[in-house]
CSV table of N, CA and C in Angstrom, one decimal:
chain,number,residue,atom,x,y,z
S,14,MET,N,0.8,-1.2,0.0
S,14,MET,CA,0.0,0.0,0.0
S,14,MET,C,0.9,1.3,0.0
S,15,ALA,N,2.0,1.2,0.8
S,15,ALA,CA,2.8,2.4,0.8
S,15,ALA,C,3.5,2.7,-0.5
S,16,LEU,N,3.7,1.6,-1.3
S,16,LEU,CA,4.3,1.8,-2.6
S,16,LEU,C,3.3,2.5,-3.5
S,17,ILE,N,2.1,2.2,-3.5
S,17,ILE,CA,1.1,2.8,-4.3
S,17,ILE,C,0.9,4.3,-3.9
S,18,ILE,N,0.9,4.5,-2.6
S,18,ILE,CA,0.8,5.9,-2.1
S,18,ILE,C,2.0,6.8,-2.6
S,19,ALA,N,3.2,6.2,-2.5
S,19,ALA,CA,4.4,7.0,-2.9
S,19,ALA,C,4.3,7.2,-4.4
S,20,PHE,N,3.9,6.3,-5.2
S,20,PHE,CA,3.8,6.4,-6.6
S,20,PHE,C,2.8,7.5,-6.9
S,21,LEU,N,1.6,7.5,-6.3
S,21,LEU,CA,0.6,8.5,-6.6
S,21,LEU,C,1.0,9.9,-6.1
S,22,LEU,N,1.7,10.0,-5.0
S,22,LEU,CA,2.3,11.3,-4.6
S,22,LEU,C,3.3,11.8,-5.6
S,23,GLY,N,4.1,10.9,-6.1
S,23,GLY,CA,5.1,11.3,-7.1
S,23,GLY,C,4.5,11.8,-8.4
S,24,MET,N,3.4,11.2,-8.8
S,24,MET,CA,2.7,11.6,-10.0
S,24,MET,C,2.1,13.0,-9.8
S,25,GLY,N,1.6,13.2,-8.6
S,25,GLY,CA,1.0,14.5,-8.2
S,25,GLY,C,2.1,15.6,-8.2
S,26,ASN,N,3.3,15.2,-7.8
S,26,ASN,CA,4.4,16.2,-7.8
S,26,ASN,C,4.8,16.6,-9.2
S,27,PHE,N,4.8,15.6,-10.1
S,27,PHE,CA,5.2,15.8,-11.5
S,27,PHE,C,4.1,16.7,-12.1
S,28,ALA,N,2.8,16.5,-11.8
S,28,ALA,CA,1.7,17.3,-12.3
S,28,ALA,C,1.8,18.7,-11.8
S,29,CYS,N,2.2,18.9,-10.6
S,29,CYS,CA,2.4,20.3,-10.0
S,29,CYS,C,3.5,20.9,-10.7
S,30,HIS,N,4.6,20.2,-11.0
S,30,HIS,CA,5.8,20.8,-11.7
S,30,HIS,C,5.4,21.2,-13.1
S,31,ARG,N,4.6,20.4,-13.8
S,31,ARG,CA,4.2,20.7,-15.1
S,31,ARG,C,3.2,21.9,-15.1
S,32,ALA,N,2.4,22.0,-14.1
S,32,ALA,CA,1.4,23.2,-14.1
S,32,ALA,C,2.2,24.5,-13.8
S,33,VAL,N,3.2,24.4,-13.0
S,33,VAL,CA,4.0,25.6,-12.8
S,33,VAL,C,4.7,26.1,-14.1
S,34,ILE,N,5.3,25.1,-14.8
S,34,ILE,CA,6.0,25.4,-16.0
S,34,ILE,C,5.1,26.0,-17.0
S,35,ALA,N,3.9,25.4,-17.1
S,35,ALA,CA,2.9,25.9,-18.2
S,35,ALA,C,2.2,27.2,-17.8
S,36,SER,N,2.4,27.6,-16.5
S,36,SER,CA,1.6,28.8,-16.0
S,36,SER,C,2.0,30.1,-16.7
S,37,GLY,N,3.2,30.2,-17.2
S,37,GLY,CA,3.6,31.5,-17.8
S,37,GLY,C,3.8,32.6,-16.8
S,38,HIS,N,4.1,32.2,-15.5
S,38,HIS,CA,4.3,33.2,-14.5
S,38,HIS,C,5.4,34.1,-14.8
S,39,ALA,N,5.3,35.4,-14.3
S,39,ALA,CA,6.3,36.4,-14.6
S,39,ALA,C,7.6,36.0,-14.1
S,40,MET,N,7.7,35.2,-13.0
S,40,MET,CA,8.9,34.8,-12.4
S,40,MET,C,9.7,33.9,-13.4
S,41,LEU,N,9.0,33.1,-14.2
S,41,LEU,CA,9.6,32.2,-15.1
S,41,LEU,C,9.9,33.0,-16.4
S,42,SER,N,9.1,34.0,-16.8
S,42,SER,CA,9.4,34.7,-18.0
S,42,SER,C,10.6,35.6,-17.9
S,43,GLN,N,11.0,35.9,-16.7
S,43,GLN,CA,12.2,36.8,-16.6
S,43,GLN,C,13.5,36.0,-16.7
S,44,VAL,N,13.4,34.7,-16.6
S,44,VAL,CA,14.6,33.9,-16.7
S,44,VAL,C,15.0,33.7,-18.2
S,45,PRO,N,16.3,33.8,-18.5
S,45,PRO,CA,16.7,33.6,-19.9
S,45,PRO,C,16.3,32.1,-20.4
S,46,PRO,N,15.9,31.9,-21.6
S,46,PRO,CA,15.4,30.6,-22.1
S,46,PRO,C,16.4,29.5,-21.8
S,47,ARG,N,17.7,29.8,-22.1
S,47,ARG,CA,18.7,28.7,-21.9
S,47,ARG,C,18.8,28.3,-20.4
S,48,VAL,N,18.8,29.2,-19.5
S,48,VAL,CA,18.8,28.9,-18.1
S,48,VAL,C,17.5,28.2,-17.6
S,49,LEU,N,16.4,28.7,-18.2
S,49,LEU,CA,15.1,28.1,-17.8
S,49,LEU,C,15.1,26.6,-18.3
S,50,ARG,N,15.6,26.3,-19.4
S,50,ARG,CA,15.7,24.9,-19.9
S,50,ARG,C,16.5,24.0,-19.0
S,51,ILE,N,17.7,24.6,-18.6
S,51,ILE,CA,18.6,23.8,-17.7
S,51,ILE,C,17.9,23.6,-16.3
S,52,ALA,N,17.3,24.7,-15.8
S,52,ALA,CA,16.6,24.6,-14.5
S,52,ALA,C,15.4,23.6,-14.6
S,53,ARG,N,14.7,23.6,-15.7
S,53,ARG,CA,13.6,22.7,-15.8
S,53,ARG,C,14.0,21.3,-15.8
S,54,LEU,N,15.1,21.0,-16.6
S,54,LEU,CA,15.6,19.6,-16.7
S,54,LEU,C,16.1,19.1,-15.3
S,55,SER,N,16.9,20.0,-14.7
S,55,SER,CA,17.5,19.6,-13.4
S,55,SER,C,16.4,19.5,-12.3
S,56,SER,N,15.4,20.3,-12.3
S,56,SER,CA,14.3,20.1,-11.3
S,56,SER,C,13.5,18.8,-11.6
S,57,LEU,N,13.3,18.5,-12.9
S,57,LEU,CA,12.6,17.2,-13.1
S,57,LEU,C,13.5,16.0,-12.7
S,58,ALA,N,14.8,16.2,-12.9
S,58,ALA,CA,15.7,15.1,-12.5
S,58,ALA,C,15.7,14.9,-11.0
S,59,LEU,N,15.7,16.1,-10.3
S,59,LEU,CA,15.6,16.0,-8.8
S,59,LEU,C,14.3,15.4,-8.4
S,60,GLU,N,13.2,15.8,-9.0
S,60,GLU,CA,11.9,15.2,-8.6
S,60,GLU,C,11.9,13.7,-8.9
S,61,PHE,N,12.5,13.2,-10.0
S,61,PHE,CA,12.6,11.8,-10.2
S,61,PHE,C,13.4,11.1,-9.2
S,62,VAL,N,14.5,11.7,-8.8
S,62,VAL,CA,15.4,11.0,-7.8
S,62,VAL,C,14.6,10.9,-6.4
S,63,LEU,N,13.9,12.0,-6.1
S,63,LEU,CA,13.1,12.0,-4.9
S,63,LEU,C,12.0,10.9,-4.9
S,64,LEU,N,11.4,10.7,-6.1
S,64,LEU,CA,10.4,9.7,-6.3
S,64,LEU,C,11.0,8.3,-6.1
S,65,CYS,N,12.1,8.1,-6.8
S,65,CYS,CA,12.8,6.8,-6.7
S,65,CYS,C,13.2,6.5,-5.2
S,66,GLY,N,13.6,7.5,-4.5
S,66,GLY,CA,14.0,7.3,-3.1
S,66,GLY,C,12.7,6.9,-2.3
S,67,ALA,N,11.6,7.6,-2.5
S,67,ALA,CA,10.4,7.3,-1.8
S,67,ALA,C,9.9,5.9,-2.2
S,68,LEU,N,10.0,5.5,-3.4
S,68,LEU,CA,9.6,4.2,-3.8
S,68,LEU,C,10.5,3.1,-3.2
S,69,TYR,N,11.8,3.4,-3.1
S,69,TYR,CA,12.7,2.5,-2.5
S,69,TYR,C,12.4,2.3,-1.0
S,70,ALA,N,12.1,3.4,-0.4
S,70,ALA,CA,11.8,3.4,1.1
S,70,ALA,C,10.5,2.7,1.3
S,71,ALA,N,9.5,2.8,0.4
S,71,ALA,CA,8.2,2.1,0.6
S,71,ALA,C,8.5,0.6,0.4
S,72,ARG,N,9.3,0.3,-0.6
S,72,ARG,CA,9.5,-1.2,-0.8
S,72,ARG,C,10.3,-1.8,0.4
S,73,ALA,N,11.2,-1.0,1.0
S,73,ALA,CA,11.9,-1.5,2.1
S,73,ALA,C,11.2,-1.5,3.4
S,74,GLY,N,10.0,-0.8,3.4
S,74,GLY,CA,9.1,-0.8,4.6
S,74,GLY,C,9.5,0.3,5.6
S,75,VAL,N,10.2,1.3,5.1
S,75,VAL,CA,10.6,2.4,6.0
S,75,VAL,C,9.5,3.5,5.9
S,76,THR,N,8.4,3.3,6.7
S,76,THR,CA,7.3,4.2,6.5
S,76,THR,C,7.5,5.7,7.0
S,77,PRO,N,8.4,6.0,7.9
S,77,PRO,CA,8.7,7.4,8.2
S,77,PRO,C,9.1,8.2,7.0
S,78,TRP,N,9.8,7.6,6.1
S,78,TRP,CA,10.2,8.3,4.9
S,78,TRP,C,9.1,8.6,4.0
S,79,ILE,N,8.1,7.7,4.0
S,79,ILE,CA,6.9,7.9,3.2
S,79,ILE,C,6.1,9.1,3.7
S,80,TRP,N,6.0,9.2,5.1
S,80,TRP,CA,5.4,10.4,5.7
S,80,TRP,C,6.1,11.7,5.3
S,81,LEU,N,7.4,11.6,5.3
S,81,LEU,CA,8.2,12.8,5.0
S,81,LEU,C,8.0,13.1,3.5
S,82,TYR,N,7.9,12.2,2.6
S,82,TYR,CA,7.6,12.4,1.2
S,82,TYR,C,6.2,13.0,1.1
S,83,ALA,N,5.3,12.5,1.9
S,83,ALA,CA,3.9,13.1,1.8
S,83,ALA,C,3.9,14.6,2.3
S,84,ALA,N,4.7,14.9,3.3
S,84,ALA,CA,4.8,16.3,3.7
S,84,ALA,C,5.4,17.1,2.7
S,85,TYR,N,6.5,16.6,2.0
S,85,TYR,CA,7.1,17.3,0.9
S,85,TYR,C,6.1,17.6,-0.2
S,86,SER,N,5.3,16.6,-0.5
S,86,SER,CA,4.3,16.7,-1.6
S,86,SER,C,3.2,17.7,-1.2
S,87,LEU,N,2.9,17.8,0.0
S,87,LEU,CA,1.9,18.8,0.5
S,87,LEU,C,2.5,20.2,0.3
S,88,VAL,N,3.7,20.4,0.7
S,88,VAL,CA,4.4,21.7,0.5
S,88,VAL,C,4.5,22.0,-0.9
S,89,ASN,N,4.9,21.1,-1.7
S,89,ASN,CA,5.0,21.2,-3.2
S,89,ASN,C,3.7,21.7,-3.8
S,90,LEU,N,2.6,21.0,-3.4
S,90,LEU,CA,1.2,21.4,-3.9
S,90,LEU,C,0.9,22.8,-3.5
S,91,GLY,N,1.2,23.2,-2.3
S,91,GLY,CA,0.9,24.6,-1.8
S,91,GLY,C,1.7,25.6,-2.6
S,92,ALA,N,2.9,25.3,-2.9
S,92,ALA,CA,3.7,26.3,-3.6
S,92,ALA,C,3.3,26.3,-5.1
S,93,ALA,N,2.9,25.2,-5.7
S,93,ALA,CA,2.5,25.2,-7.1
S,93,ALA,C,1.1,25.9,-7.2
S,94,TRP,N,0.2,25.7,-6.2
S,94,TRP,CA,-1.0,26.4,-6.2
S,94,TRP,C,-0.8,27.9,-6.1
S,95,SER,N,0.1,28.3,-5.2
S,95,SER,CA,0.4,29.8,-5.1
S,95,SER,C,0.9,30.4,-6.4
S,96,ILE,N,1.8,29.7,-7.1
S,96,ILE,CA,2.3,30.2,-8.3
S,96,ILE,C,1.3,30.2,-9.4
S,97,VAL,N,0.6,29.1,-9.6
S,97,VAL,CA,-0.4,29.0,-10.7
S,97,VAL,C,-1.5,30.0,-10.5
S,98,THR,N,-2.0,30.2,-9.3
S,98,THR,CA,-3.0,31.2,-9.1
S,98,THR,C,-2.5,32.6,-8.9
S,99,ARG,N,-1.2,32.8,-9.1
S,99,ARG,CA,-0.5,34.1,-9.0
S,99,ARG,C,-0.7,34.8,-7.7
S,100,ARG,N,-0.7,34.1,-6.6
S,100,ARG,CA,-0.7,34.6,-5.3
S,100,ARG,C,0.7,35.0,-4.9
S,101,ILE,N,1.7,34.5,-5.6
S,101,ILE,CA,3.1,34.9,-5.4
S,101,ILE,C,3.5,35.7,-6.5
């Protein structure tokens, strides 16, 4: 069950990441395109590494790490919501 939860949280994190990139926020439009491309790829890579770590922890039965990943996902969702709705 923890494996499924970690996977779903990871998919949610990727969806939040995609929504922020597609939002066209002024914060992103001020960054030069080359730097933005590198930042986008590196942040996606970091997100993938975090998901792999959470999945590994779930498979190993280390549930405190799943709770930590869930808290990270909640913070990520809040930040993405703030950016997409232009509250920041």
